[in-house]
Amino acid sequence: MKIFAIGMNYSEHNKSLHGTLSKTNEPVIFLKADSALLKDGKPFFIPDDMGRIEYETEVVVRICRLGKTIPERFAHRYYDAVTVGIDFTARELQKKLKEQGHPWELSKSFDGAAVLGSWVDKERLLDIQRLRFHLDINGKTVQQGCTCDMLCNIDEVISYISRYFTLKTGDLLYTGCPTGCGPVRINDHLEGYIEDRKVLDFRCK
């Protein structure tokens, strides 16, 4: 199983981090280790030696077929379910790595950094590219977005990734986060929603 993630896929998030609203010509792709995956409502243990850990709430899609060099018009056939996930980021470490021109993996791929909610069959949703989603922490909404605001939509991303990687059943795609990232603390209770459906529920330890 591969865990793909998309960086800088929402303009307002880019503006908050980088001071620009510009769209990149191609999706920004990075991978997370399979040991980063955290699911089934298990607690997230905040690392005590990595500085500030921030949540990034994202829609995640599940690949359901083997595919290589997939035309964009057929990409919708290659995923069957969606959920909400958290792309945890060690923000200070990420900034340091960027400044040094190094890859992001240490700040994005540590154990538990890819939290995954429960799946919703995409056929139960009207339009994957018009999904509203949000994250509550301790009962208060802290981050929200809509997939209609993606700079590169899901089908574009799948087609692009498949030029370089063979997609396999069970691979995951974290599609990027909107603006509103913030830190997590011990005892925080995180709940993620697609529309009004709660699909994610876990606590920080």
JSON list of C-alpha atoms in Angstrom, two decimals:
[
{"chain": "A", "resi": 1, "resn": "MET", "atom": "CA", "xyz": [0.00, 0.00, 0.00]},
{"chain": "A", "resi": 2, "resn": "LYS", "atom": "CA", "xyz": [1.18, 3.48, -0.92]},
{"chain": "A", "resi": 3, "resn": "ILE", "atom": "CA", "xyz": [0.05, 6.70, 0.77]},
{"chain": "A", "resi": 4, "resn": "PHE", "atom": "CA", "xyz": [0.14, 9.63, -1.62]},
{"chain": "A", "resi": 5, "resn": "ALA", "atom": "CA", "xyz": [-0.41, 13.18, -0.46]},
{"chain": "A", "resi": 6, "resn": "ILE", "atom": "CA", "xyz": [-0.89, 16.44, -2.34]},
{"chain": "A", "resi": 7, "resn": "GLY", "atom": "CA", "xyz": [0.72, 19.64, -1.18]},
{"chain": "A", "resi": 8, "resn": "MET", "atom": "CA", "xyz": [-0.46, 23.19, -1.89]},
{"chain": "A", "resi": 9, "resn": "ASN", "atom": "CA", "xyz": [-3.77, 22.15, -3.49]},
{"chain": "A", "resi": 10, "resn": "TYR", "atom": "CA", "xyz": [-5.91, 24.95, -2.00]},
{"chain": "A", "resi": 11, "resn": "SER", "atom": "CA", "xyz": [-5.10, 28.58, -2.80]},
{"chain": "A", "resi": 12, "resn": "GLU", "atom": "CA", "xyz": [-6.00, 30.05, 0.60]},
{"chain": "A", "resi": 13, "resn": "HIS", "atom": "CA", "xyz": [-3.79, 27.50, 2.37]},
{"chain": "A", "resi": 14, "resn": "ASN", "atom": "CA", "xyz": [-0.95, 28.41, 0.02]},
{"chain": "A", "resi": 15, "resn": "LYS", "atom": "CA", "xyz": [-1.47, 32.08, 0.80]},
{"chain": "A", "resi": 16, "resn": "SER", "atom": "CA", "xyz": [-1.39, 31.45, 4.56]},
{"chain": "A", "resi": 17, "resn": "LEU", "atom": "CA", "xyz": [1.85, 29.44, 4.33]},
{"chain": "A", "resi": 18, "resn": "HIS", "atom": "CA", "xyz": [3.65, 30.95, 1.37]},
{"chain": "A", "resi": 19, "resn": "GLY", "atom": "CA", "xyz": [2.05, 34.34, 0.69]},
{"chain": "A", "resi": 20, "resn": "THR", "atom": "CA", "xyz": [0.89, 33.36, -2.79]},
{"chain": "A", "resi": 21, "resn": "LEU", "atom": "CA", "xyz": [-2.41, 32.33, -4.39]},
{"chain": "A", "resi": 22, "resn": "SER", "atom": "CA", "xyz": [-0.76, 31.06, -7.58]},
{"chain": "A", "resi": 23, "resn": "LYS", "atom": "CA", "xyz": [-1.51, 27.60, -8.91]},
{"chain": "A", "resi": 24, "resn": "THR", "atom": "CA", "xyz": [1.38, 25.28, -9.54]},
{"chain": "A", "resi": 25, "resn": "ASN", "atom": "CA", "xyz": [1.52, 23.89, -13.07]},
{"chain": "A", "resi": 26, "resn": "GLU", "atom": "CA", "xyz": [1.43, 20.32, -11.78]},
{"chain": "A", "resi": 27, "resn": "PRO", "atom": "CA", "xyz": [0.33, 18.69, -8.51]},
{"chain": "A", "resi": 28, "resn": "VAL", "atom": "CA", "xyz": [2.88, 18.67, -5.69]},
{"chain": "A", "resi": 29, "resn": "ILE", "atom": "CA", "xyz": [3.23, 15.00, -4.68]},
{"chain": "A", "resi": 30, "resn": "PHE", "atom": "CA", "xyz": [4.83, 13.45, -1.64]},
{"chain": "A", "resi": 31, "resn": "LEU", "atom": "CA", "xyz": [4.50, 10.07, 0.04]},
{"chain": "A", "resi": 32, "resn": "LYS", "atom": "CA", "xyz": [3.97, 8.92, 3.59]},
{"chain": "A", "resi": 33, "resn": "ALA", "atom": "CA", "xyz": [5.32, 5.66, 5.01]},
{"chain": "A", "resi": 34, "resn": "ASP", "atom": "CA", "xyz": [2.80, 2.89, 5.62]},
{"chain": "A", "resi": 35, "resn": "SER", "atom": "CA", "xyz": [3.73, 3.09, 9.32]},
{"chain": "A", "resi": 36, "resn": "ALA", "atom": "CA", "xyz": [2.28, 6.63, 9.34]},
{"chain": "A", "resi": 37, "resn": "LEU", "atom": "CA", "xyz": [-1.23, 5.22, 8.92]},
{"chain": "A", "resi": 38, "resn": "LEU", "atom": "CA", "xyz": [-3.50, 5.57, 11.97]},
{"chain": "A", "resi": 39, "resn": "LYS", "atom": "CA", "xyz": [-7.07, 4.28, 11.74]},
{"chain": "A", "resi": 40, "resn": "ASP", "atom": "CA", "xyz": [-9.99, 2.71, 13.62]},
{"chain": "A", "resi": 41, "resn": "GLY", "atom": "CA", "xyz": [-10.19, 5.60, 16.05]},
{"chain": "A", "resi": 42, "resn": "LYS", "atom": "CA", "xyz": [-6.89, 4.79, 17.71]},
{"chain": "A", "resi": 43, "resn": "PRO", "atom": "CA", "xyz": [-5.29, 7.65, 19.66]},
{"chain": "A", "resi": 44, "resn": "PHE", "atom": "CA", "xyz": [-2.59, 9.84, 18.17]},
{"chain": "A", "resi": 45, "resn": "PHE", "atom": "CA", "xyz": [0.43, 10.06, 20.42]},
{"chain": "A", "resi": 46, "resn": "ILE", "atom": "CA", "xyz": [1.93, 13.52, 19.97]},
{"chain": "A", "resi": 47, "resn": "PRO", "atom": "CA", "xyz": [5.72, 13.26, 19.54]},
{"chain": "A", "resi": 48, "resn": "ASP", "atom": "CA", "xyz": [7.48, 15.06, 22.36]},
{"chain": "A", "resi": 49, "resn": "ASP", "atom": "CA", "xyz": [10.65, 15.84, 20.42]},
{"chain": "A", "resi": 50, "resn": "MET", "atom": "CA", "xyz": [9.38, 17.29, 17.11]},
{"chain": "A", "resi": 51, "resn": "GLY", "atom": "CA", "xyz": [8.07, 20.71, 18.12]},
{"chain": "A", "resi": 52, "resn": "ARG", "atom": "CA", "xyz": [4.70, 22.04, 17.03]},
{"chain": "A", "resi": 53, "resn": "ILE", "atom": "CA", "xyz": [2.43, 19.38, 15.47]},
{"chain": "A", "resi": 54, "resn": "GLU", "atom": "CA", "xyz": [-0.37, 20.77, 13.31]},
{"chain": "A", "resi": 55, "resn": "TYR", "atom": "CA", "xyz": [-3.49, 19.17, 11.86]},
{"chain": "A", "resi": 56, "resn": "GLU", "atom": "CA", "xyz": [-4.27, 19.39, 8.15]},
{"chain": "A", "resi": 57, "resn": "THR", "atom": "CA", "xyz": [-7.78, 18.10, 7.41]},
{"chain": "A", "resi": 58, "resn": "GLU", "atom": "CA", "xyz": [-8.15, 16.48, 4.01]},
{"chain": "A", "resi": 59, "resn": "VAL", "atom": "CA", "xyz": [-10.51, 14.44, 1.88]},
{"chain": "A", "resi": 60, "resn": "VAL", "atom": "CA", "xyz": [-8.95, 11.02, 1.24]},
{"chain": "A", "resi": 61, "resn": "VAL", "atom": "CA", "xyz": [-9.84, 8.69, -1.63]},
{"chain": "A", "resi": 62, "resn": "ARG", "atom": "CA", "xyz": [-9.29, 4.93, -1.86]},
{"chain": "A", "resi": 63, "resn": "ILE", "atom": "CA", "xyz": [-7.86, 3.42, -5.02]},
{"chain": "A", "resi": 64, "resn": "CYS", "atom": "CA", "xyz": [-9.83, 0.34, -6.10]},
{"chain": "A", "resi": 65, "resn": "ARG", "atom": "CA", "xyz": [-8.12, -0.84, -9.31]},
{"chain": "A", "resi": 66, "resn": "LEU", "atom": "CA", "xyz": [-4.70, -1.46, -10.75]},
{"chain": "A", "resi": 67, "resn": "GLY", "atom": "CA", "xyz": [-3.79, 1.36, -13.08]},
{"chain": "A", "resi": 68, "resn": "LYS", "atom": "CA", "xyz": [-0.89, 2.94, -14.95]},
{"chain": "A", "resi": 69, "resn": "THR", "atom": "CA", "xyz": [-0.88, 6.03, -17.18]},
{"chain": "A", "resi": 70, "resn": "ILE", "atom": "CA", "xyz": [-4.59, 6.61, -16.60]},
{"chain": "A", "resi": 71, "resn": "PRO", "atom": "CA", "xyz": [-6.30, 9.18, -18.87]},
{"chain": "A", "resi": 72, "resn": "GLU", "atom": "CA", "xyz": [-8.01, 11.86, -16.81]},
{"chain": "A", "resi": 73, "resn": "ARG", "atom": "CA", "xyz": [-11.41, 11.06, -18.35]},
{"chain": "A", "resi": 74, "resn": "PHE", "atom": "CA", "xyz": [-11.20, 7.53, -16.92]},
{"chain": "A", "resi": 75, "resn": "ALA", "atom": "CA", "xyz": [-9.70, 8.39, -13.52]},
{"chain": "A", "resi": 76, "resn": "HIS", "atom": "CA", "xyz": [-13.07, 8.29, -11.75]},
{"chain": "A", "resi": 77, "resn": "ARG", "atom": "CA", "xyz": [-13.14, 4.53, -12.31]},
{"chain": "A", "resi": 78, "resn": "TYR", "atom": "CA", "xyz": [-10.06, 4.02, -10.14]},
{"chain": "A", "resi": 79, "resn": "TYR", "atom": "CA", "xyz": [-11.41, 5.02, -6.72]},
{"chain": "A", "resi": 80, "resn": "ASP", "atom": "CA", "xyz": [-14.50, 3.81, -4.94]},
{"chain": "A", "resi": 81, "resn": "ALA", "atom": "CA", "xyz": [-14.71, 5.52, -1.54]},
{"chain": "A", "resi": 82, "resn": "VAL", "atom": "CA", "xyz": [-13.84, 8.72, 0.30]},
{"chain": "A", "resi": 83, "resn": "THR", "atom": "CA", "xyz": [-13.30, 9.79, 3.89]},
{"chain": "A", "resi": 84, "resn": "VAL", "atom": "CA", "xyz": [-11.68, 12.53, 5.94]},
{"chain": "A", "resi": 85, "resn": "GLY", "atom": "CA", "xyz": [-8.11, 12.17, 7.14]},
{"chain": "A", "resi": 86, "resn": "ILE", "atom": "CA", "xyz": [-5.53, 14.22, 9.00]},
{"chain": "A", "resi": 87, "resn": "ASP", "atom": "CA", "xyz": [-2.12, 14.92, 7.52]},
{"chain": "A", "resi": 88, "resn": "PHE", "atom": "CA", "xyz": [-0.22, 15.72, 10.71]},
{"chain": "A", "resi": 89, "resn": "THR", "atom": "CA", "xyz": [2.74, 18.00, 10.14]},
{"chain": "A", "resi": 90, "resn": "ALA", "atom": "CA", "xyz": [5.71, 18.87, 12.35]},
{"chain": "A", "resi": 91, "resn": "ARG", "atom": "CA", "xyz": [5.55, 22.49, 11.20]},
{"chain": "A", "resi": 92, "resn": "GLU", "atom": "CA", "xyz": [8.82, 23.84, 12.60]},
{"chain": "A", "resi": 93, "resn": "LEU", "atom": "CA", "xyz": [10.73, 20.85, 11.27]},
{"chain": "A", "resi": 94, "resn": "GLN", "atom": "CA", "xyz": [9.06, 21.21, 7.88]},
{"chain": "A", "resi": 95, "resn": "LYS", "atom": "CA", "xyz": [10.11, 24.86, 7.71]},
{"chain": "A", "resi": 96, "resn": "LYS", "atom": "CA", "xyz": [13.69, 23.94, 8.59]},
{"chain": "A", "resi": 97, "resn": "LEU", "atom": "CA", "xyz": [13.81, 21.18, 5.96]},
{"chain": "A", "resi": 98, "resn": "LYS", "atom": "CA", "xyz": [12.44, 23.52, 3.29]},
{"chain": "A", "resi": 99, "resn": "GLU", "atom": "CA", "xyz": [15.00, 26.16, 4.13]},
{"chain": "A", "resi": 100, "resn": "GLN", "atom": "CA", "xyz": [17.74, 23.56, 3.75]},
{"chain": "A", "resi": 101, "resn": "GLY", "atom": "CA", "xyz": [16.31, 22.33, 0.45]},
{"chain": "A", "resi": 102, "resn": "HIS", "atom": "CA", "xyz": [15.64, 18.88, 1.90]},
{"chain": "A", "resi": 103, "resn": "PRO", "atom": "CA", "xyz": [12.62, 16.59, 1.38]},
{"chain": "A", "resi": 104, "resn": "TRP", "atom": "CA", "xyz": [9.62, 16.93, 3.73]},
{"chain": "A", "resi": 105, "resn": "GLU", "atom": "CA", "xyz": [9.28, 13.30, 4.81]},
{"chain": "A", "resi": 106, "resn": "LEU", "atom": "CA", "xyz": [10.64, 13.66, 8.35]},
{"chain": "A", "resi": 107, "resn": "SER", "atom": "CA", "xyz": [7.98, 16.28, 9.10]},
{"chain": "A", "resi": 108, "resn": "LYS", "atom": "CA", "xyz": [5.13, 14.50, 7.32]},
{"chain": "A", "resi": 109, "resn": "SER", "atom": "CA", "xyz": [5.71, 10.76, 7.49]},
{"chain": "A", "resi": 110, "resn": "PHE", "atom": "CA", "xyz": [6.39, 9.97, 11.13]},
{"chain": "A", "resi": 111, "resn": "ASP", "atom": "CA", "xyz": [4.35, 7.28, 12.93]},
{"chain": "A", "resi": 112, "resn": "GLY", "atom": "CA", "xyz": [0.66, 8.22, 13.18]},
{"chain": "A", "resi": 113, "resn": "ALA", "atom": "CA", "xyz": [0.96, 11.19, 10.82]},
{"chain": "A", "resi": 114, "resn": "ALA", "atom": "CA", "xyz": [-1.69, 9.86, 8.39]},
{"chain": "A", "resi": 115, "resn": "VAL", "atom": "CA", "xyz": [-4.96, 9.53, 10.30]},
{"chain": "A", "resi": 116, "resn": "LEU", "atom": "CA", "xyz": [-7.78, 7.86, 8.37]},
{"chain": "A", "resi": 117, "resn": "GLY", "atom": "CA", "xyz": [-11.54, 7.98, 8.95]},
{"chain": "A", "resi": 118, "resn": "SER", "atom": "CA", "xyz": [-14.22, 5.44, 8.03]},
{"chain": "A", "resi": 119, "resn": "TRP", "atom": "CA", "xyz": [-15.02, 5.05, 4.34]},
{"chain": "A", "resi": 120, "resn": "VAL", "atom": "CA", "xyz": [-18.09, 6.32, 2.52]},
{"chain": "A", "resi": 121, "resn": "ASP", "atom": "CA", "xyz": [-18.93, 4.70, -0.82]},
{"chain": "A", "resi": 122, "resn": "LYS", "atom": "CA", "xyz": [-18.60, 7.44, -3.43]},
{"chain": "A", "resi": 123, "resn": "GLU", "atom": "CA", "xyz": [-21.88, 6.34, -5.01]},
{"chain": "A", "resi": 124, "resn": "ARG", "atom": "CA", "xyz": [-23.63, 7.61, -1.87]},
{"chain": "A", "resi": 125, "resn": "LEU", "atom": "CA", "xyz": [-22.34, 11.11, -2.53]},
{"chain": "A", "resi": 126, "resn": "LEU", "atom": "CA", "xyz": [-23.74, 13.43, -5.19]},
{"chain": "A", "resi": 127, "resn": "ASP", "atom": "CA", "xyz": [-20.52, 15.03, -6.43]},
{"chain": "A", "resi": 128, "resn": "ILE", "atom": "CA", "xyz": [-17.02, 14.24, -5.20]},
{"chain": "A", "resi": 129, "resn": "GLN", "atom": "CA", "xyz": [-15.80, 17.65, -6.38]},
{"chain": "A", "resi": 130, "resn": "ARG", "atom": "CA", "xyz": [-18.42, 19.52, -4.36]},
{"chain": "A", "resi": 131, "resn": "LEU", "atom": "CA", "xyz": [-17.97, 17.91, -0.96]},
{"chain": "A", "resi": 132, "resn": "ARG", "atom": "CA", "xyz": [-17.94, 20.08, 2.13]},
{"chain": "A", "resi": 133, "resn": "PHE", "atom": "CA", "xyz": [-15.84, 18.79, 5.00]},
{"chain": "A", "resi": 134, "resn": "HIS", "atom": "CA", "xyz": [-14.74, 20.06, 8.38]},
{"chain": "A", "resi": 135, "resn": "LEU", "atom": "CA", "xyz": [-12.83, 19.25, 11.55]},
{"chain": "A", "resi": 136, "resn": "ASP", "atom": "CA", "xyz": [-14.01, 19.84, 15.11]},
{"chain": "A", "resi": 137, "resn": "ILE", "atom": "CA", "xyz": [-11.65, 19.87, 18.07]},
{"chain": "A", "resi": 138, "resn": "ASN", "atom": "CA", "xyz": [-13.26, 19.59, 21.49]},
{"chain": "A", "resi": 139, "resn": "GLY", "atom": "CA", "xyz": [-16.63, 20.34, 19.91]},
{"chain": "A", "resi": 140, "resn": "LYS", "atom": "CA", "xyz": [-15.56, 23.50, 18.04]},
{"chain": "A", "resi": 141, "resn": "THR", "atom": "CA", "xyz": [-15.12, 23.69, 14.26]},
{"chain": "A", "resi": 142, "resn": "VAL", "atom": "CA", "xyz": [-11.52, 24.67, 13.55]},
{"chain": "A", "resi": 143, "resn": "GLN", "atom": "CA", "xyz": [-11.08, 23.88, 9.86]},
{"chain": "A", "resi": 144, "resn": "GLN", "atom": "CA", "xyz": [-13.45, 23.56, 6.93]},
{"chain": "A", "resi": 145, "resn": "GLY", "atom": "CA", "xyz": [-13.28, 23.36, 3.18]},
{"chain": "A", "resi": 146, "resn": "CYS", "atom": "CA", "xyz": [-14.91, 22.23, -0.05]},
{"chain": "A", "resi": 147, "resn": "THR", "atom": "CA", "xyz": [-13.38, 20.03, -2.71]},
{"chain": "A", "resi": 148, "resn": "CYS", "atom": "CA", "xyz": [-14.65, 22.48, -5.33]},
{"chain": "A", "resi": 149, "resn": "ASP", "atom": "CA", "xyz": [-11.79, 24.76, -4.26]},
{"chain": "A", "resi": 150, "resn": "MET", "atom": "CA", "xyz": [-9.03, 22.29, -5.17]},
{"chain": "A", "resi": 151, "resn": "LEU", "atom": "CA", "xyz": [-6.48, 23.67, -7.60]},
{"chain": "A", "resi": 152, "resn": "CYS", "atom": "CA", "xyz": [-5.99, 20.19, -9.10]},
{"chain": "A", "resi": 153, "resn": "ASN", "atom": "CA", "xyz": [-9.08, 18.02, -8.87]},
{"chain": "A", "resi": 154, "resn": "ILE", "atom": "CA", "xyz": [-9.06, 14.37, -7.88]},
{"chain": "A", "resi": 155, "resn": "ASP", "atom": "CA", "xyz": [-9.20, 13.01, -11.42]},
{"chain": "A", "resi": 156, "resn": "GLU", "atom": "CA", "xyz": [-6.34, 15.27, -12.52]},
{"chain": "A", "resi": 157, "resn": "VAL", "atom": "CA", "xyz": [-4.23, 14.13, -9.59]},
{"chain": "A", "resi": 158, "resn": "ILE", "atom": "CA", "xyz": [-4.87, 10.44, -10.17]},
{"chain": "A", "resi": 159, "resn": "SER", "atom": "CA", "xyz": [-4.00, 10.77, -13.85]},
{"chain": "A", "resi": 160, "resn": "TYR", "atom": "CA", "xyz": [-0.81, 12.67, -13.00]},
{"chain": "A", "resi": 161, "resn": "ILE", "atom": "CA", "xyz": [0.38, 10.25, -10.30]},
{"chain": "A", "resi": 162, "resn": "SER", "atom": "CA", "xyz": [-0.24, 7.25, -12.56]},
{"chain": "A", "resi": 163, "resn": "ARG", "atom": "CA", "xyz": [2.33, 8.58, -15.03]},
{"chain": "A", "resi": 164, "resn": "TYR", "atom": "CA", "xyz": [5.03, 7.86, -12.45]},
{"chain": "A", "resi": 165, "resn": "PHE", "atom": "CA", "xyz": [3.60, 5.19, -10.11]},
{"chain": "A", "resi": 166, "resn": "THR", "atom": "CA", "xyz": [1.47, 2.15, -10.79]},
{"chain": "A", "resi": 167, "resn": "LEU", "atom": "CA", "xyz": [-1.64, 2.56, -8.68]},
{"chain": "A", "resi": 168, "resn": "LYS", "atom": "CA", "xyz": [-2.78, -0.52, -6.81]},
{"chain": "A", "resi": 169, "resn": "THR", "atom": "CA", "xyz": [-5.93, -1.52, -4.98]},
{"chain": "A", "resi": 170, "resn": "GLY", "atom": "CA", "xyz": [-5.81, -0.11, -1.46]},
{"chain": "A", "resi": 171, "resn": "ASP", "atom": "CA", "xyz": [-3.51, 2.81, -2.19]},
{"chain": "A", "resi": 172, "resn": "LEU", "atom": "CA", "xyz": [-4.59, 6.05, -0.51]},
{"chain": "A", "resi": 173, "resn": "LEU", "atom": "CA", "xyz": [-4.64, 9.61, -1.78]},
{"chain": "A", "resi": 174, "resn": "TYR", "atom": "CA", "xyz": [-4.71, 12.56, 0.64]},
{"chain": "A", "resi": 175, "resn": "THR", "atom": "CA", "xyz": [-5.95, 15.37, -1.59]},
{"chain": "A", "resi": 176, "resn": "GLY", "atom": "CA", "xyz": [-4.68, 18.49, 0.21]},
{"chain": "A", "resi": 177, "resn": "CYS", "atom": "CA", "xyz": [-5.99, 20.78, 2.93]},
{"chain": "A", "resi": 178, "resn": "PRO", "atom": "CA", "xyz": [-7.71, 24.17, 3.02]},
{"chain": "A", "resi": 179, "resn": "THR", "atom": "CA", "xyz": [-6.61, 27.05, 5.18]},
{"chain": "A", "resi": 180, "resn": "GLY", "atom": "CA", "xyz": [-7.04, 26.92, 8.96]},
{"chain": "A", "resi": 181, "resn": "CYS", "atom": "CA", "xyz": [-4.30, 24.55, 10.16]},
{"chain": "A", "resi": 182, "resn": "GLY", "atom": "CA", "xyz": [-3.43, 24.66, 13.83]},
{"chain": "A", "resi": 183, "resn": "PRO", "atom": "CA", "xyz": [-1.68, 22.80, 16.65]},
{"chain": "A", "resi": 184, "resn": "VAL", "atom": "CA", "xyz": [-2.93, 19.77, 18.57]},
{"chain": "A", "resi": 185, "resn": "ARG", "atom": "CA", "xyz": [-2.46, 19.23, 22.29]},
{"chain": "A", "resi": 186, "resn": "ILE", "atom": "CA", "xyz": [-2.71, 16.31, 24.69]},
{"chain": "A", "resi": 187, "resn": "ASN", "atom": "CA", "xyz": [-6.35, 15.36, 25.43]},
{"chain": "A", "resi": 188, "resn": "ASP", "atom": "CA", "xyz": [-7.72, 17.08, 22.31]},
{"chain": "A", "resi": 189, "resn": "HIS", "atom": "CA", "xyz": [-10.74, 15.28, 20.81]},
{"chain": "A", "resi": 190, "resn": "LEU", "atom": "CA", "xyz": [-10.81, 15.43, 16.99]},
{"chain": "A", "resi": 191, "resn": "GLU", "atom": "CA", "xyz": [-13.92, 14.72, 14.90]},
{"chain": "A", "resi": 192, "resn": "GLY", "atom": "CA", "xyz": [-13.99, 14.92, 11.11]},
{"chain": "A", "resi": 193, "resn": "TYR", "atom": "CA", "xyz": [-17.06, 15.27, 8.88]},
{"chain": "A", "resi": 194, "resn": "ILE", "atom": "CA", "xyz": [-18.01, 14.91, 5.24]},
{"chain": "A", "resi": 195, "resn": "GLU", "atom": "CA", "xyz": [-21.07, 17.11, 4.87]},
{"chain": "A", "resi": 196, "resn": "ASP", "atom": "CA", "xyz": [-23.02, 16.22, 8.05]},
{"chain": "A", "resi": 197, "resn": "ARG", "atom": "CA", "xyz": [-21.65, 12.66, 8.31]},
{"chain": "A", "resi": 198, "resn": "LYS", "atom": "CA", "xyz": [-19.04, 12.05, 11.02]},
{"chain": "A", "resi": 199, "resn": "VAL", "atom": "CA", "xyz": [-16.34, 9.77, 9.63]},
{"chain": "A", "resi": 200, "resn": "LEU", "atom": "CA", "xyz": [-13.40, 10.51, 11.95]},
{"chain": "A", "resi": 201, "resn": "ASP", "atom": "CA", "xyz": [-13.22, 10.37, 15.76]},
{"chain": "A", "resi": 202, "resn": "PHE", "atom": "CA", "xyz": [-10.05, 10.06, 17.84]},
{"chain": "A", "resi": 203, "resn": "ARG", "atom": "CA", "xyz": [-8.11, 11.66, 20.68]},
{"chain": "A", "resi": 204, "resn": "CYS", "atom": "CA", "xyz": [-4.59, 12.96, 21.16]},
{"chain": "A", "resi": 205, "resn": "LYS", "atom": "CA", "xyz": [-2.44, 11.51, 23.91]}
]
